mmCIF file of C-alpha atoms and ligand atoms in Angstrom:
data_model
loop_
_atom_site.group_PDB
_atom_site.id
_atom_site.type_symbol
_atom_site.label_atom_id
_atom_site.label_comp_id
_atom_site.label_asym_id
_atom_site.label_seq_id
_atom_site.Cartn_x
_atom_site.Cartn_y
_atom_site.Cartn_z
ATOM 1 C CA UNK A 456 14.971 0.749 9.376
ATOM 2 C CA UNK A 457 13.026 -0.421 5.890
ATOM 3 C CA UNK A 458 10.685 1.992 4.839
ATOM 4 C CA UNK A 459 7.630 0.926 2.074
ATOM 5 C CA UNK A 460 4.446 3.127 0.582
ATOM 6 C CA UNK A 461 0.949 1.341 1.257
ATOM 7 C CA UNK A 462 -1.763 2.822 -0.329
ATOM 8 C CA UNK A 463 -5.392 1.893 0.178
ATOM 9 C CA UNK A 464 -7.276 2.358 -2.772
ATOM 10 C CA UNK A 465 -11.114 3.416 -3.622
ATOM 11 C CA UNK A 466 -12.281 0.406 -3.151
ATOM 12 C CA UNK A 467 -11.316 0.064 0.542
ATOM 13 C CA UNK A 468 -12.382 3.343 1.486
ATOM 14 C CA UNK A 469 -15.965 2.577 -0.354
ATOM 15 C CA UNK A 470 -16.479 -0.701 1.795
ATOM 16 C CA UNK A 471 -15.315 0.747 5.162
ATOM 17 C CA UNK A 472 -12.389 -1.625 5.188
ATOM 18 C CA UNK A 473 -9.793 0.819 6.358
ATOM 19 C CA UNK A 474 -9.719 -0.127 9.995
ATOM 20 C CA UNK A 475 -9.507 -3.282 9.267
ATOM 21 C CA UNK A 476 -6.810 -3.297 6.695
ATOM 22 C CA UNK A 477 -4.853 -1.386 8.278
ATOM 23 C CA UNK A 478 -5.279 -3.659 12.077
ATOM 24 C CA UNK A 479 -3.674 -6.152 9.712
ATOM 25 C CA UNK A 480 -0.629 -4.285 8.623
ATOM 26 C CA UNK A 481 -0.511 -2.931 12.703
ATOM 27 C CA UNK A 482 -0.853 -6.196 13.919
ATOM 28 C CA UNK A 483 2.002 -7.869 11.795
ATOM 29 C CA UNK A 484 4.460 -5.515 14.016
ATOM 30 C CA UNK A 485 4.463 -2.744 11.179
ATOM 31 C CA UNK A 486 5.059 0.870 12.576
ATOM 32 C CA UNK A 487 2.855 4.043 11.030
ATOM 33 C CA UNK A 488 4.790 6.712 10.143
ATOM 34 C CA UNK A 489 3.200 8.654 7.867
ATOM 35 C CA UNK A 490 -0.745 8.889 6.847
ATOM 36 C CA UNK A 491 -2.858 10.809 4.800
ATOM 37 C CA UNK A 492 -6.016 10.468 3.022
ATOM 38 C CA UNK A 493 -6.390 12.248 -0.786
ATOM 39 C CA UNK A 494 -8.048 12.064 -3.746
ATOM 40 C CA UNK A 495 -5.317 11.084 -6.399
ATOM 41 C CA UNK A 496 -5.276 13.432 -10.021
ATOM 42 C CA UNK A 497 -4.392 11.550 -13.466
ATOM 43 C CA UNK A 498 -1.160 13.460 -13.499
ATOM 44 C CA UNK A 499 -0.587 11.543 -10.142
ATOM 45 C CA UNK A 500 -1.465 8.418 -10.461
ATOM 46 C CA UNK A 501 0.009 8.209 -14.002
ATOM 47 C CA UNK A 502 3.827 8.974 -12.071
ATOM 48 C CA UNK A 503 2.886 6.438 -9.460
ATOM 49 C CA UNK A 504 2.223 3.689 -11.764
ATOM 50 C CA UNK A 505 4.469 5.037 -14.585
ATOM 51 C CA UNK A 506 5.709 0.994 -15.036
ATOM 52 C CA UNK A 507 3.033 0.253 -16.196
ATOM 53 C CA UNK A 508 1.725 2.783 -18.781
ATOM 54 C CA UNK A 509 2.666 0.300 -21.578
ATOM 55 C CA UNK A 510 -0.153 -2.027 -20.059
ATOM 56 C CA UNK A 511 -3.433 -2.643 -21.369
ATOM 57 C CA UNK A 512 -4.791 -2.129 -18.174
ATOM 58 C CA UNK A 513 -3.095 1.091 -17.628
ATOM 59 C CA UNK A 514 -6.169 3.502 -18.324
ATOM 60 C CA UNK A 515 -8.885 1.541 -15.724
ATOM 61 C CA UNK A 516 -6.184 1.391 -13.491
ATOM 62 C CA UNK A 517 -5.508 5.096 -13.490
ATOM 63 C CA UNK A 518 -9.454 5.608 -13.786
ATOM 64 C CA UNK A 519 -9.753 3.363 -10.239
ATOM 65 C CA UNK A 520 -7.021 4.679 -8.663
ATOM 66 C CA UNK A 521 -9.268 8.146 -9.129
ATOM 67 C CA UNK A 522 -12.488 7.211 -8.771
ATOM 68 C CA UNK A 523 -12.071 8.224 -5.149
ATOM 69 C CA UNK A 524 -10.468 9.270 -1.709
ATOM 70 C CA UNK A 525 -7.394 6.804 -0.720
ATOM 71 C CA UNK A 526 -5.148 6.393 2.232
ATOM 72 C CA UNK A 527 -1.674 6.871 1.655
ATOM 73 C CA UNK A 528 0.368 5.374 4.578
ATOM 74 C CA UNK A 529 4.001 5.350 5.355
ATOM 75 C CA UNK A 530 5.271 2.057 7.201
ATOM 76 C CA UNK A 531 8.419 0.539 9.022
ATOM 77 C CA UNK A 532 9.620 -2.392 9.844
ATOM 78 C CA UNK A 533 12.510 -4.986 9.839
ATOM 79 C CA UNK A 534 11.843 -6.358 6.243
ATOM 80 C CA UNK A 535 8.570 -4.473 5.588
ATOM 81 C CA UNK A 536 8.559 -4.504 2.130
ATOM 82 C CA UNK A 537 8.273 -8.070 2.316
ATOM 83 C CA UNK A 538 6.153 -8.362 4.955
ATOM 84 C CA UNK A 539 3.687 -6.021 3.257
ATOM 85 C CA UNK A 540 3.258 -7.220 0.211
ATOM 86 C CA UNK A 541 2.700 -11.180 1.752
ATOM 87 C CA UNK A 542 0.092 -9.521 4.383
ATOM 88 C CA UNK A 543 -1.689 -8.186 1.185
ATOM 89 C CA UNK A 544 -1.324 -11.577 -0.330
ATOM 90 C CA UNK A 545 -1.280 -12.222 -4.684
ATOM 91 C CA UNK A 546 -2.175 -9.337 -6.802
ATOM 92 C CA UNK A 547 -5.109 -11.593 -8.098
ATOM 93 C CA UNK A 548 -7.318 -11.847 -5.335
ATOM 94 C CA UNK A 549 -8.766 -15.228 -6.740
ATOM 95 C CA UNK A 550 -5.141 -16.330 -6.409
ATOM 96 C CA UNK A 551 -4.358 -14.839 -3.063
ATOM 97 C CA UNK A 552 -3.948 -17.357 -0.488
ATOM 98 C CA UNK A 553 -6.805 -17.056 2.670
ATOM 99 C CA UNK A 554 -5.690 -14.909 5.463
ATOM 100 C CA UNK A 555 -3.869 -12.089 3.148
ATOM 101 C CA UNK A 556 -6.171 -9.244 2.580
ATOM 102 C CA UNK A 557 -6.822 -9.369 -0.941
ATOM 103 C CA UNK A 558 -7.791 -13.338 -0.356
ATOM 104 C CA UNK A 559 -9.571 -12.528 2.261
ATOM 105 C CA UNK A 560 -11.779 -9.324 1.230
ATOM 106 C CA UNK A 561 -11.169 -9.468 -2.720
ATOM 107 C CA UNK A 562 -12.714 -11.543 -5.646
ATOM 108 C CA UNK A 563 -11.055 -9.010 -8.479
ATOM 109 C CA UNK A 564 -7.957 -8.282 -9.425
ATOM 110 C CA UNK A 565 -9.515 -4.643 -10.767
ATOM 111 C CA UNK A 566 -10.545 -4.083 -7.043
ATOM 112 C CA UNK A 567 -7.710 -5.515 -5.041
ATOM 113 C CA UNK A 568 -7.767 -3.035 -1.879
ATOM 114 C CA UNK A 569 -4.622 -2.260 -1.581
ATOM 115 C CA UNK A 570 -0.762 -1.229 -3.624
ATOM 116 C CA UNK A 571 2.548 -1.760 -1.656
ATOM 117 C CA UNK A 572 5.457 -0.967 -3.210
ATOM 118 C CA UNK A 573 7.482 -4.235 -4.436
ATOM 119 C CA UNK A 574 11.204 -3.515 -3.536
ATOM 120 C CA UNK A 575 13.052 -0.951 -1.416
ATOM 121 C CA UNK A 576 14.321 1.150 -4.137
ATOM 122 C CA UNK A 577 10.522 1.184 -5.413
ATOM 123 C CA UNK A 578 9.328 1.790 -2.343
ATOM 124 C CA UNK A 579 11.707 5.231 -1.197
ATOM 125 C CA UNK A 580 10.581 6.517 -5.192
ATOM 126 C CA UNK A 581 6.798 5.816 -4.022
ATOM 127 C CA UNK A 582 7.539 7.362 -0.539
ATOM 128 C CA UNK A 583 8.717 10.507 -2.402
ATOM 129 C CA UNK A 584 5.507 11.061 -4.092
ATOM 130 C CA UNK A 585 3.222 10.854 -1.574
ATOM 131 C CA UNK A 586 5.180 11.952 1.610
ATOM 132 C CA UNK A 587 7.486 15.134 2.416
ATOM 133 C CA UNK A 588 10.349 14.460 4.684
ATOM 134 C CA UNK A 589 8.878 16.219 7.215
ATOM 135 C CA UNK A 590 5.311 14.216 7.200
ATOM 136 C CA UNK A 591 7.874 10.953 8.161
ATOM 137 C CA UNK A 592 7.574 10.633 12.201
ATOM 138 C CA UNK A 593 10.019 7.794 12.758
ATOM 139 C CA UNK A 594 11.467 5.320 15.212
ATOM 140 C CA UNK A 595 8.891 6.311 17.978
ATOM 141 C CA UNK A 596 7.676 3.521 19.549
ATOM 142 C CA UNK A 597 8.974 2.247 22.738
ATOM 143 C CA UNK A 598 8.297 -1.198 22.385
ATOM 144 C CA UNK A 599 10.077 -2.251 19.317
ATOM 145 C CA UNK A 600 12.707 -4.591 21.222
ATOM 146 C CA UNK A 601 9.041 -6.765 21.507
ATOM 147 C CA UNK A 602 8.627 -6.990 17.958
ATOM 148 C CA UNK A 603 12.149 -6.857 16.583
ATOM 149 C CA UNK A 604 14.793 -8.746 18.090
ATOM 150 C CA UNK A 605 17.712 -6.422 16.922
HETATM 151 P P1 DAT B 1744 0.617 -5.253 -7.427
HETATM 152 O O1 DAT B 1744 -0.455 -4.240 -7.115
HETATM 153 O O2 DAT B 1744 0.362 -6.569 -6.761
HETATM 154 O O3 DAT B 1744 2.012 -4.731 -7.179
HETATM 155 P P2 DAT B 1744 1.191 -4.871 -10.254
HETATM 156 O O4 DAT B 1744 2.194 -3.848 -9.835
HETATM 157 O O5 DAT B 1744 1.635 -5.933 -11.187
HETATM 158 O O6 DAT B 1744 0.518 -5.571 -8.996
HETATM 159 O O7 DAT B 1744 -0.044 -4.139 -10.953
HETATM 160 C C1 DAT B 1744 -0.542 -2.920 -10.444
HETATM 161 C C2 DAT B 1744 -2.052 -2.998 -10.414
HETATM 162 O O8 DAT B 1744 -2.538 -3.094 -11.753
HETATM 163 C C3 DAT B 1744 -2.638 -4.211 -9.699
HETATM 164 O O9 DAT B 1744 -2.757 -3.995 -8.316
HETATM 165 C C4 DAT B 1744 -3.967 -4.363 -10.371
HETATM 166 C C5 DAT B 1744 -3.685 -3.940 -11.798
HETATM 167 N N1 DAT B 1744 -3.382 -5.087 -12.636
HETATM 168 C C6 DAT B 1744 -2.222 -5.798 -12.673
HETATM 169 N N2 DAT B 1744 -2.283 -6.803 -13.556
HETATM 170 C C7 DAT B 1744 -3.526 -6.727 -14.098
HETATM 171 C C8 DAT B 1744 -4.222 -7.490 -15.073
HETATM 172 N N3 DAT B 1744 -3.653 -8.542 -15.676
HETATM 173 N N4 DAT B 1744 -5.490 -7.114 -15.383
HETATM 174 C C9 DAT B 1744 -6.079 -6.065 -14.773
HETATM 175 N N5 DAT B 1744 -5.481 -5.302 -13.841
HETATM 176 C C10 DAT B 1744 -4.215 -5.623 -13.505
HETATM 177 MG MG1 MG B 1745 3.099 -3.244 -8.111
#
C-alpha cells in the first residue's frame, strides 16, 4: 500500500501542536508506520529539500527546518500521498482552505507546520532519508477492511 514522509516541523513542536496534527492525519484513516523525533543538520535538510536550493527562500527554509526538534513520521494509506497533502491544506496558510491544518493553525507560509512529500516517487526518496527499512512496521492493523474497502 502507498507509502508518504510527513514531517512536522519546529514550529509544531514549539506550539505543542503535535497531538493534534497528527489526530488529524490518524483520524483521516492514515496508518503510522514509522516515527521519530530529531533535530535536522544543514547537510540534512539541504538533501531533503535539494529542489529547491535554486530558491530564494532556500537558506530560511533550511535555517527553520533547524531551528529545532521535528517529528519525522512514516504513513500508509490507500492514496496517502494525496490524502496528506489535502489534510495539510495549501502551502500558504493564508490560502489554505479552513479545516486543513495549515488553514486552520497557520497565518505564514514561513511557519506552515508541516512537509508531506508531493508524489509517490518523492515520497519513497523522502522515506529513504529519514527511515531505515527496518524502522517501517507495516500492514498491522486489524481493522483496515473499516477504512479501506479493498
Ligand atoms: P510544500 O511544503 O507545500 O510542499 P513547497 O515544496 O513548494 O511547498 O516548498 C517547500 C517549503 O518552502 C514550504 O513548505 C514553505 C517554503 N516556501 C515555499 N514557497 C515559499 C515562498 N514563496 N516564500 C517563502 N517560503 C516558501
Ligand atoms: Mg514540497
Amino acid at each position: 500500500m502507498e507509502k508518504t514522509l510527513v514531517l512536522l516541523k519546529p514550529d509544531t513542536l514549539q506550539r505543542s501542536l503535535v497531538g493534534p496534527i497528527i489526530s488529524r492525519l490518524e483520524q483521516r484513516g492514515l496508518t503510522i508506520i514509522g516515527l521519530k523525533l530529531l533535530q535536522m543538520d544543514n547537510a540534512l535538510a539541504s538533501k531533503h529539500y535539494s529542489a529547491h536550493e535554486d530558491k530564494p527562500f532556500f537558506r530560511p527554509l533550511v535555517e527553520f527546518i533547524t531551528s529545532g526538534p521535528i517529528v519525522a513520521i512514516a504513513l500508509q494509506g490507500k492514496d496517502c500521498v494525496a490524502v496528506v497533502r489535502n489534510t495539510m491544506g495549501s502551502t500558504n496558510p493564508v490560502e489554505a482552505n479552513l479545516g486543513t491544518i495549515r488553514g486552520d493553525f497557520g497565518i505564514d507560509i514561513g511557519r506552515n507546520l508541516i512537509h508531506g512529500s508531493d508524489s509517490v516517487e518523492s515520497a519513497q526518496t523522502e522515506l529513504g532519508i529519514f527511515f531505515d527499512k527496518s524502522e517501517l512496521l507495516e500492514e498491522y492493523k486489524d481493522i483496515s477492511s473499516w477504512v479501506i474497502e479493498s
